[in-house]
Short mmCIF file of C-alpha atoms in Angstrom, two decimals:
data_model
loop_
_atom_site.label_atom_id
_atom_site.label_comp_id
_atom_site.label_asym_id
_atom_site.label_seq_id
_atom_site.Cartn_x
_atom_site.Cartn_y
_atom_site.Cartn_z
CA MET R 1012 17.87 26.85 12.95
CA VAL R 1013 14.75 27.65 14.89
CA LYS R 1014 13.69 24.91 17.26
CA VAL R 1015 10.22 23.89 16.06
CA LYS R 1016 7.43 22.61 18.31
CA GLU R 1017 6.34 20.00 15.79
CA SER R 1018 8.13 18.54 12.81
CA LEU R 1019 6.26 18.88 9.53
CA ILE R 1020 8.44 16.32 7.73
CA GLY R 1021 6.32 13.87 5.77
CA GLN R 1022 3.12 15.90 6.12
CA LYS R 1023 1.12 16.92 3.07
CA PHE R 1024 -0.33 20.42 2.54
CA GLY R 1025 -2.33 20.69 -0.68
CA ARG R 1026 0.03 19.43 -3.38
CA LEU R 1027 3.16 19.93 -1.24
CA THR R 1028 4.91 17.22 0.77
CA VAL R 1029 7.41 18.43 3.37
CA ILE R 1030 10.86 16.87 2.88
CA GLU R 1031 13.06 18.60 5.47
CA GLN R 1032 13.62 21.76 7.45
CA ALA R 1033 15.44 24.47 5.49
CA GLU R 1034 17.46 27.51 6.53
CA ASP R 1035 15.52 29.94 8.75
CA TYR R 1036 13.81 33.01 7.33
CA ILE R 1037 14.89 36.19 9.10
CA SER R 1038 12.41 39.03 8.77
CA PRO R 1039 13.50 42.68 8.43
CA LYS R 1040 12.63 43.08 12.13
CA GLY R 1041 15.04 40.26 13.00
CA GLU R 1042 12.43 37.60 13.81
CA LYS R 1043 13.37 34.05 12.84
CA LYS R 1044 10.82 31.72 11.28
CA ALA R 1045 11.23 28.05 10.41
CA GLN R 1046 11.19 27.26 6.70
CA TRP R 1047 10.54 23.91 5.07
CA LEU R 1048 11.70 22.32 1.82
CA CYS R 1049 8.67 20.86 0.03
CA GLU R 1050 8.15 18.87 -3.15
CA CYS R 1051 5.10 19.48 -5.34
CA ASP R 1052 2.99 16.64 -6.78
CA CYS R 1053 2.85 18.31 -10.22
CA LYS R 1054 4.48 16.69 -13.23
CA GLU R 1055 7.64 18.81 -12.83
CA LYS R 1056 8.10 17.72 -9.18
CA ASN R 1057 9.28 21.25 -8.32
CA ARG R 1058 10.80 21.90 -4.92
CA ILE R 1059 10.10 25.09 -3.00
CA ILE R 1060 11.02 26.53 0.38
CA THR R 1061 8.24 28.14 2.40
CA VAL R 1062 7.50 29.26 5.95
CA GLY R 1063 5.65 26.67 8.03
CA SER R 1064 2.86 29.03 9.08
CA LEU R 1065 1.96 29.60 5.42
CA LEU R 1066 1.62 25.84 4.94
CA LYS R 1067 -0.54 25.41 8.02
CA ARG R 1068 -2.86 28.29 7.06
CA LYS R 1069 -3.19 26.82 3.54
CA HIS R 1070 -1.75 29.97 1.98
CA THR R 1071 0.90 27.97 0.12
CA GLN R 1072 -0.50 24.78 -1.45
CA SER R 1073 1.68 24.21 -4.52
CA CYS R 1074 4.76 25.37 -6.41
CA GLY R 1075 2.57 27.77 -8.39
CA CYS R 1076 1.07 25.16 -10.71
CA LEU R 1077 -2.28 25.28 -8.91
CA ALA R 1078 -2.64 29.04 -9.51
CA LYS R 1079 -1.75 28.61 -13.19
CA GLU R 1080 -4.36 25.87 -13.61
CA THR R 1081 -6.98 27.94 -11.81
CA ARG R 1082 -6.30 30.96 -14.05
CA VAL R 1083 -6.64 28.83 -17.16
CA LEU R 1084 -9.91 27.30 -15.98
CA ASN R 1085 -11.37 30.63 -14.91
CA GLY R 1086 -10.32 32.22 -18.18
CA LYS R 1087 -12.24 29.63 -20.18
CA ASN R 1088 -15.32 29.79 -17.95
CA ASN R 1089 -15.51 33.57 -17.85
CA LYS R 1090 -15.24 34.28 -21.55
CA LYS R 1091 -18.14 36.21 -22.99
CA TYR R 1092 -19.20 35.41 -26.47
CA ASN R 1093 -21.10 37.67 -28.84
CA THR R 1094 -24.65 36.35 -29.15
CA TYR R 1095 -25.81 38.89 -31.74
CA SER R 1096 -26.71 37.57 -35.17
#
């Protein structure tokens, strides 16, 4: 595992709470990046593994439930209704 400068265990990023460090991600170029096991606050309590830099930059904020909710809300707000009589 990659030696991390700071532990993210217990920290909260959006809806995700970091539980523990997971197996390292190895990029196609061979670079190793620390990954973290996180639990989402949604009703399913899904667990995901993500790279720490994505958490810190707020790129990953949920298990995917947040995007689904946003799509549903935007779909309702952006509907156009026929106003012709």
